[in-house]
């Protein structure tokens, strides 16, 4: 990028009336929700009262035909266009046709000199955005149109109706004058359209709020020949869409986990830099192929109920990892490949061992999983990287009875004891012997539940999906809950007990920990 940026201040009229904008393929679709365009409306209404408002930085590039590609500022340009459309339509409704025509000429349409047609000032790579925007600009928006731009336009129209009040004639003129002369932008125009991707990337890695997935997509498109960009964009979009039903960061996490197979451990905040700069940047052209190759297997890891390349036993191992809440293991699973059924069980066992001794979170442990993944990807032994931080069997039996665990983890442990396998079937329902609230349980106070309630010894696997009614004392538990246990031998030592206290929880937990160790070691 050798050319200098040309920077100047533009009013709304100067920016819009002199431009035909195109939204390039690497930009996101129009994504503002009501929170964003409501905030814009409130800011603009305040700016109208103050006779001026600065709406920030716009970065453009310009092709030989004079069309300006929007590098940064798409959401604001489109939102101002939608407000201008609402202002135009309200002007038409009030009989101010000359004013409406001026708004349309300055902000919404321009003359195509090749065919004398009036065309929208903004064109799109995304067909849905194009259809919604053009229907608003042309006045053909249907009542059932659900596009975000349609929602924004209707919001601005409703707010204008409230704002104009009784003196609408004067207020329409004030709003028009404000958009033309009181709205300001800092506009940077780059003369080299091929540098748009670089400019976009620089702007959005300097404190701007753009997801790593978008930045990586942009970086990949930047190095892709023009003839292949549409195909690359479509492939990337299809990948991203597979994660729409998961956590908003799941797609970026997938990219990071795949990237770590060849690049070693990557901190979340370093993903974009590591993939696009330095020695690792040579791997960027193959990133899309890598993501597509691992997609089906990764989705099966995320949701073991999905069909995928791994076996049913492997899916039960993935369910175990999800119960433990450990996403850091996923690069290792990818490195092992979908056919590594025995290795998945080994990884699950050592992961649960680590969970019994402390938290599975933290950078150091995530780095350990990454080191194991790197070893597995290169065909070396991977287990040692994890067993170094796992407790011994003796430590496991000591730690486990006192560990406070989530109900799902306790359920996994009890099922594994019952079925003598680390890959148990989903049978039975976990009930807490002493429930969280039982004021009449004098020997085991409510406040003690915080210490010992969610531990291995206070849980039992039963055939009852719901706790029996009024089962809030030890006598009631012995009468109604323990007889429903799936493993009568496991609870038989409890039946002679006169009381159920924290001490009894610890003792029972120690017995269960020995049984669990037989499964997990």
Coordinates of C-alpha atoms in Angstrom, one line a residue, residues 7-428:
X7 CA -8.4 12.7 4.0
X8 CA -11.0 15.5 4.3
X9 CA -14.0 16.5 6.2
X10 CA -17.3 16.1 4.4
X11 CA -20.9 17.1 5.2
X12 CA -23.6 14.7 4.6
X13 CA -24.5 16.3 1.3
X14 CA -20.9 16.4 0.1
X15 CA -20.4 12.7 0.9
X16 CA -23.6 11.3 -0.5
X17 CA -24.4 13.6 -3.4
X18 CA -21.0 13.1 -5.0
X19 CA -20.8 9.4 -4.6
X20 CA -22.1 6.1 -5.9
X21 CA -21.2 3.5 -3.2
X22 CA -20.8 -0.3 -3.5
X23 CA -20.7 -2.6 -0.6
X24 CA -17.9 -5.1 -1.3
X25 CA -18.1 -8.9 -0.8
X26 CA -15.9 -8.9 2.3
X27 CA -18.3 -6.7 4.2
X28 CA -20.9 -8.0 6.6
X29 CA -24.6 -7.7 5.7
X30 CA -26.5 -4.9 7.3
X31 CA -26.5 -6.0 10.9
X32 CA -27.7 -3.1 13.1
X33 CA -30.4 -3.9 15.5
X34 CA -32.9 -1.5 17.2
X35 CA -30.3 -0.8 19.9
X36 CA -27.9 0.6 17.4
X37 CA -30.3 2.6 15.2
X38 CA -32.1 3.9 18.2
X39 CA -28.8 5.2 19.6
X40 CA -28.1 6.8 16.2
X41 CA -31.5 8.5 16.2
X42 CA -31.1 9.9 19.7
X43 CA -27.6 11.2 18.8
X44 CA -28.8 12.8 15.6
X45 CA -31.8 14.4 17.3
X46 CA -29.4 15.9 19.8
X47 CA -27.1 17.0 17.0
X48 CA -30.0 18.7 15.3
X49 CA -30.6 20.8 18.5
X50 CA -26.8 21.6 18.6
X51 CA -26.6 22.4 14.9
X52 CA -24.0 19.7 14.2
X53 CA -23.0 16.2 14.7
X54 CA -19.8 14.2 13.8
X55 CA -20.5 10.7 12.7
X56 CA -17.0 9.4 12.6
X57 CA -14.6 7.9 10.1
X58 CA -15.5 6.6 6.6
X59 CA -12.9 4.8 4.5
X60 CA -13.5 4.4 0.8
X61 CA -11.6 3.3 -2.3
X62 CA -12.5 4.5 -5.8
X63 CA -12.4 2.6 -9.1
X64 CA -11.8 4.0 -12.5
X65 CA -15.5 4.6 -13.1
X66 CA -15.7 6.7 -9.9
X67 CA -17.7 4.2 -7.8
X68 CA -16.6 4.2 -4.2
X69 CA -16.2 0.9 -2.4
X70 CA -17.1 1.2 1.3
X71 CA -14.1 -0.1 3.3
X72 CA -15.3 1.1 6.7
X73 CA -18.6 2.8 7.6
X74 CA -21.1 0.6 5.8
X75 CA -23.6 0.4 8.7
X76 CA -23.6 4.2 9.1
X77 CA -23.9 5.0 5.4
X78 CA -26.8 2.6 5.1
X79 CA -28.5 3.9 8.2
X80 CA -28.3 7.5 7.1
X81 CA -29.7 6.4 3.7
X82 CA -32.6 4.7 5.5
X83 CA -33.3 7.8 7.6
X84 CA -33.1 10.0 4.4
X85 CA -35.7 7.6 2.8
X86 CA -38.0 8.0 5.8
X87 CA -37.6 11.8 5.6
X88 CA -38.3 11.8 1.9
X89 CA -41.4 9.7 2.3
X90 CA -42.7 11.8 5.1
X91 CA -42.1 14.9 2.9
X92 CA -44.1 13.3 0.1
X93 CA -46.9 12.5 2.5
X94 CA -47.0 16.1 3.7
X95 CA -47.1 17.4 0.1
X96 CA -43.6 18.8 0.1
X97 CA -42.7 17.2 -3.3
X98 CA -39.8 19.6 -4.0
X99 CA -38.2 18.9 -0.7
X100 CA -38.7 15.1 -1.2
X101 CA -37.1 15.3 -4.6
X102 CA -34.1 17.2 -3.2
X103 CA -33.6 14.5 -0.4
X104 CA -33.8 11.8 -3.0
X105 CA -31.3 13.5 -5.3
X106 CA -28.8 14.2 -2.6
X107 CA -28.9 11.0 -0.6
X108 CA -30.8 8.2 -2.4
X109 CA -30.6 8.2 -6.2
X110 CA -28.3 9.3 -8.9
X111 CA -28.5 9.5 -12.7
X112 CA -26.9 6.6 -14.6
X113 CA -25.3 8.6 -17.5
X114 CA -25.2 5.5 -19.8
X115 CA -29.0 5.1 -19.9
X116 CA -30.5 8.1 -18.2
X117 CA -32.0 5.9 -15.4
X118 CA -32.3 6.9 -11.8
X119 CA -30.4 4.3 -9.8
X120 CA -29.8 3.9 -6.0
X121 CA -26.6 5.5 -4.7
X122 CA -25.7 2.2 -3.0
X123 CA -25.2 -1.2 -4.6
X124 CA -24.6 -4.5 -2.9
X125 CA -22.8 -7.8 -3.3
X126 CA -25.4 -9.4 -1.0
X127 CA -28.6 -10.0 -2.9
X128 CA -30.9 -9.9 0.2
X129 CA -29.5 -6.6 1.2
X130 CA -29.9 -5.3 -2.3
X131 CA -33.5 -6.4 -2.6
X132 CA -34.4 -4.8 0.8
X133 CA -32.6 -1.6 0.2
X134 CA -33.9 -1.1 -3.3
X135 CA -37.5 -1.8 -2.2
X136 CA -37.2 1.0 0.4
X137 CA -35.6 3.5 -2.1
X138 CA -38.1 2.7 -4.8
X139 CA -41.1 2.8 -2.4
X140 CA -42.1 -0.8 -3.0
X141 CA -41.4 -2.2 0.5
X142 CA -44.0 -4.8 1.5
X143 CA -45.6 -4.9 4.9
X144 CA -44.3 -8.4 5.6
X145 CA -40.6 -7.6 4.7
X146 CA -38.6 -8.7 7.7
X147 CA -35.1 -7.6 6.7
X148 CA -33.1 -5.5 9.3
X149 CA -33.0 -2.6 6.9
X150 CA -36.8 -2.7 6.7
X151 CA -37.0 -2.6 10.5
X152 CA -34.6 0.3 10.7
X153 CA -36.5 2.3 8.0
X154 CA -39.9 1.7 9.8
X155 CA -38.3 2.8 13.1
X156 CA -37.0 6.1 11.6
X157 CA -40.4 6.7 9.9
X158 CA -42.2 6.3 13.2
X159 CA -39.8 8.4 15.1
X160 CA -40.1 11.2 12.5
X161 CA -43.8 11.1 12.9
X162 CA -43.5 11.7 16.6
X163 CA -40.7 14.3 16.2
X164 CA -42.4 16.5 13.6
X165 CA -45.3 17.4 15.7
X166 CA -47.7 20.2 14.8
X167 CA -45.1 22.3 12.9
X168 CA -44.1 19.5 10.6
X169 CA -43.4 21.8 7.6
X170 CA -40.7 23.7 9.4
X171 CA -39.3 20.6 11.1
X172 CA -39.0 18.7 7.8
X173 CA -36.8 21.5 6.5
X174 CA -34.7 21.5 9.6
X175 CA -34.1 17.8 9.4
X176 CA -33.2 18.0 5.7
X177 CA -30.8 20.9 6.3
X178 CA -29.2 19.0 9.2
X179 CA -28.5 15.9 7.1
X180 CA -27.2 18.1 4.3
X181 CA -25.1 20.6 6.2
X182 CA -25.0 19.7 9.9
X183 CA -23.9 16.1 9.7
X184 CA -20.1 15.6 9.3
X185 CA -17.8 12.7 8.4
X186 CA -14.0 12.3 8.3
X187 CA -13.6 10.7 4.9
X188 CA -10.5 8.9 3.8
X189 CA -10.4 7.9 0.1
X190 CA -7.8 5.5 -1.0
X191 CA -7.0 5.7 -4.8
X192 CA -6.1 2.0 -5.2
X193 CA -9.1 -0.2 -4.9
X194 CA -6.9 -3.3 -4.7
X195 CA -5.8 -2.1 -1.3
X196 CA -9.3 -2.1 0.2
X197 CA -8.7 -5.3 2.0
X198 CA -5.5 -4.1 3.6
X199 CA -7.1 -0.8 4.7
X200 CA -10.1 -2.6 6.1
X201 CA -7.9 -5.0 8.1
X202 CA -5.7 -2.2 9.5
X203 CA -8.7 -0.2 10.6
X204 CA -10.4 -3.1 12.3
X205 CA -7.4 -4.4 14.1
X206 CA -6.8 -1.1 15.8
X207 CA -9.4 -1.2 18.6
X208 CA -12.4 -1.5 16.4
X209 CA -15.1 -4.1 17.3
X210 CA -15.0 -6.6 14.4
X211 CA -15.0 -10.3 15.0
X212 CA -11.9 -12.3 14.2
X213 CA -13.9 -14.4 11.8
X214 CA -14.6 -11.3 9.7
X215 CA -11.0 -10.2 9.8
X216 CA -9.7 -13.6 8.8
X217 CA -12.2 -13.8 6.0
X218 CA -11.0 -10.4 4.8
X219 CA -7.4 -11.5 5.0
X220 CA -8.1 -14.6 3.0
X221 CA -10.0 -12.6 0.3
X222 CA -7.2 -10.1 0.1
X223 CA -4.8 -12.8 -1.1
X224 CA -7.3 -14.5 -3.4
X225 CA -7.3 -13.7 -7.1
X226 CA -10.3 -11.6 -8.2
X227 CA -11.6 -14.5 -10.3
X228 CA -11.8 -16.8 -7.3
X229 CA -13.1 -14.3 -4.6
X230 CA -16.8 -15.0 -5.1
X231 CA -16.2 -18.8 -4.6
X232 CA -14.0 -18.2 -1.6
X233 CA -16.6 -15.8 0.0
X234 CA -19.4 -18.3 -0.6
X235 CA -17.4 -21.2 0.9
X236 CA -16.5 -19.2 4.0
X237 CA -20.1 -18.0 4.5
X238 CA -21.3 -21.6 4.3
X239 CA -18.8 -22.6 7.0
X240 CA -19.8 -19.7 9.3
X241 CA -23.5 -20.6 8.9
X242 CA -22.9 -24.0 10.4
X243 CA -22.3 -22.3 13.7
X244 CA -25.3 -20.1 13.8
X245 CA -27.1 -22.2 16.4
X246 CA -24.1 -22.3 18.8
X247 CA -22.4 -19.7 20.9
X248 CA -21.6 -16.5 19.0
X249 CA -17.9 -17.2 19.3
X250 CA -18.0 -20.9 18.2
X251 CA -17.0 -20.3 14.6
X252 CA -13.9 -18.3 15.7
X253 CA -13.1 -21.0 18.2
X254 CA -13.3 -23.6 15.5
X255 CA -10.9 -21.6 13.4
X256 CA -8.5 -21.3 16.3
X257 CA -8.6 -25.0 17.1
X258 CA -7.9 -26.0 13.5
X259 CA -5.2 -23.4 13.2
X260 CA -3.4 -24.8 16.3
X261 CA -2.9 -28.1 14.6
X262 CA -0.2 -26.7 12.4
X263 CA 0.8 -23.6 14.4
X264 CA 0.9 -24.7 18.0
X265 CA -0.8 -22.9 20.9
X266 CA -2.5 -19.7 20.0
X267 CA -4.0 -17.3 22.5
X268 CA -7.5 -16.1 21.5
X269 CA -6.3 -12.5 21.2
X270 CA -3.4 -13.5 18.9
X271 CA -5.5 -15.6 16.4
X272 CA -5.6 -13.0 13.6
X273 CA -2.0 -12.0 14.0
X274 CA -0.7 -15.5 14.1
X275 CA -2.7 -16.7 11.1
X276 CA -2.0 -13.7 8.9
X277 CA 1.5 -12.5 9.8
X278 CA 5.0 -13.9 10.3
X279 CA 6.1 -17.4 9.5
X280 CA 2.6 -18.8 10.0
X281 CA 1.1 -16.6 7.3
X282 CA 2.3 -19.0 4.6
X283 CA -0.4 -21.4 5.8
X284 CA -3.2 -18.9 5.3
X285 CA -4.1 -19.9 1.7
X286 CA -4.8 -23.5 2.9
X287 CA -6.9 -22.4 5.9
X288 CA -10.2 -22.7 4.1
X289 CA -9.4 -26.2 2.9
X290 CA -8.4 -27.2 6.5
X291 CA -11.6 -25.8 7.9
X292 CA -13.8 -27.6 5.4
X293 CA -11.9 -30.9 6.0
X294 CA -12.4 -30.8 9.7
X295 CA -15.9 -29.4 9.8
X296 CA -18.1 -32.5 10.0
X297 CA -15.9 -34.1 12.7
X298 CA -15.8 -30.8 14.7
X299 CA -19.6 -30.4 14.6
X300 CA -20.0 -34.0 15.9
X301 CA -17.6 -33.1 18.8
X302 CA -19.8 -30.0 19.5
X303 CA -23.0 -32.0 19.3
X304 CA -22.6 -35.8 19.6
X305 CA -26.2 -36.3 18.6
X306 CA -25.3 -35.3 15.1
X307 CA -24.2 -37.8 12.5
X308 CA -20.5 -37.7 11.7
X309 CA -17.5 -39.7 10.9
X310 CA -16.8 -41.0 14.4
X311 CA -18.4 -44.1 16.0
X312 CA -21.1 -44.2 18.6
X313 CA -18.6 -45.0 21.4
X314 CA -16.6 -41.9 20.3
X315 CA -19.8 -39.8 20.5
X316 CA -20.2 -40.9 24.1
X317 CA -16.7 -39.7 24.8
X318 CA -17.5 -36.4 23.2
X319 CA -20.6 -36.2 25.4
X320 CA -18.3 -36.7 28.4
X321 CA -16.1 -33.8 27.3
X322 CA -19.1 -31.6 27.0
X323 CA -20.3 -32.6 30.4
X324 CA -16.9 -31.6 31.8
X325 CA -17.2 -28.4 29.9
X326 CA -13.7 -28.6 28.4
X327 CA -13.4 -27.1 24.9
X328 CA -9.6 -27.0 25.1
X329 CA -9.5 -30.7 24.2
X330 CA -11.0 -30.2 20.8
X331 CA -7.7 -29.6 18.9
X332 CA -6.4 -32.9 20.4
X333 CA -9.5 -34.7 19.2
X334 CA -9.1 -33.2 15.7
X335 CA -5.5 -34.2 15.6
X336 CA -6.3 -37.8 16.6
X337 CA -8.9 -38.0 13.8
X338 CA -12.4 -39.6 13.8
X339 CA -11.2 -43.2 14.0
X340 CA -9.2 -42.9 17.2
X341 CA -11.9 -44.4 19.4
X342 CA -9.5 -45.8 22.1
X343 CA -7.5 -42.6 22.2
X344 CA -10.7 -40.6 22.8
X345 CA -11.4 -42.7 25.9
X346 CA -7.9 -42.2 27.2
X347 CA -8.2 -38.5 26.7
X348 CA -11.6 -38.4 28.5
X349 CA -10.2 -40.4 31.4
X350 CA -7.2 -38.1 32.0
X351 CA -9.4 -35.1 31.6
X352 CA -11.7 -36.3 34.3
X353 CA -8.8 -37.1 36.5
X354 CA -7.6 -33.5 36.1
X355 CA -11.1 -32.2 36.9
X356 CA -11.1 -34.2 40.2
X357 CA -8.0 -32.2 41.3
X358 CA -9.0 -28.7 40.3
X359 CA -10.3 -26.4 37.6
X360 CA -10.1 -27.4 33.9
X361 CA -9.8 -23.8 32.9
X362 CA -6.8 -21.6 32.6
X363 CA -4.2 -20.9 29.9
X364 CA -1.6 -23.4 31.3
X365 CA -3.9 -26.3 30.9
X366 CA -5.2 -25.2 27.6
X367 CA -1.6 -25.0 26.5
X368 CA -1.1 -28.6 27.7
X369 CA -3.9 -29.8 25.5
X370 CA -2.5 -27.8 22.6
X371 CA 0.9 -29.5 23.1
X372 CA -0.8 -32.9 23.1
X373 CA -2.6 -32.0 19.9
X374 CA 0.7 -30.9 18.2
X375 CA 2.3 -34.2 19.2
X376 CA -0.7 -36.2 18.0
X377 CA -0.7 -34.3 14.7
X378 CA 2.9 -35.1 14.1
X379 CA 2.5 -38.8 15.0
X380 CA 4.3 -38.6 18.4
X381 CA 3.0 -39.7 21.7
X382 CA 0.5 -37.2 23.1
X383 CA -0.7 -38.6 26.4
X384 CA 2.4 -37.7 28.5
X385 CA 1.7 -34.0 28.1
X386 CA -1.6 -34.5 30.0
X387 CA -0.6 -37.2 32.5
X388 CA 2.1 -34.9 33.9
X389 CA -0.6 -32.6 35.3
X390 CA -3.1 -35.4 36.2
X391 CA -3.3 -36.7 39.8
X392 CA -2.2 -40.2 40.7
X393 CA -4.9 -42.7 41.6
X394 CA -4.2 -42.1 45.3
X395 CA -4.6 -38.4 44.9
X396 CA -7.8 -38.9 42.9
X397 CA -9.3 -40.9 45.7
X398 CA -8.3 -38.3 48.2
X399 CA -9.5 -35.2 46.2
X400 CA -12.7 -36.6 44.7
X401 CA -14.9 -36.9 47.8
X402 CA -14.4 -33.2 48.7
X403 CA -14.8 -31.8 45.2
X404 CA -17.9 -29.7 44.6
X405 CA -19.0 -30.7 41.1
X406 CA -21.8 -29.7 38.7
X407 CA -24.8 -32.1 38.7
X408 CA -24.0 -33.3 35.1
X409 CA -20.5 -34.3 36.2
X410 CA -21.8 -36.1 39.3
X411 CA -24.2 -37.9 37.0
X412 CA -21.4 -39.0 34.7
X413 CA -19.4 -40.3 37.6
X414 CA -22.3 -42.3 39.1
X415 CA -23.3 -43.7 35.7
X416 CA -19.6 -44.8 35.1
X417 CA -19.5 -46.5 38.5
X418 CA -22.9 -48.3 37.8
X419 CA -21.8 -49.5 34.4
X420 CA -18.1 -49.9 35.1
X421 CA -17.2 -47.9 32.0
X422 CA -16.0 -44.3 31.2
X423 CA -18.5 -44.3 28.3
X424 CA -21.7 -45.0 30.2
X425 CA -25.2 -45.0 28.6
X426 CA -27.6 -42.3 29.7
X427 CA -29.6 -44.2 32.3
X428 CA -31.2 -43.1 35.5

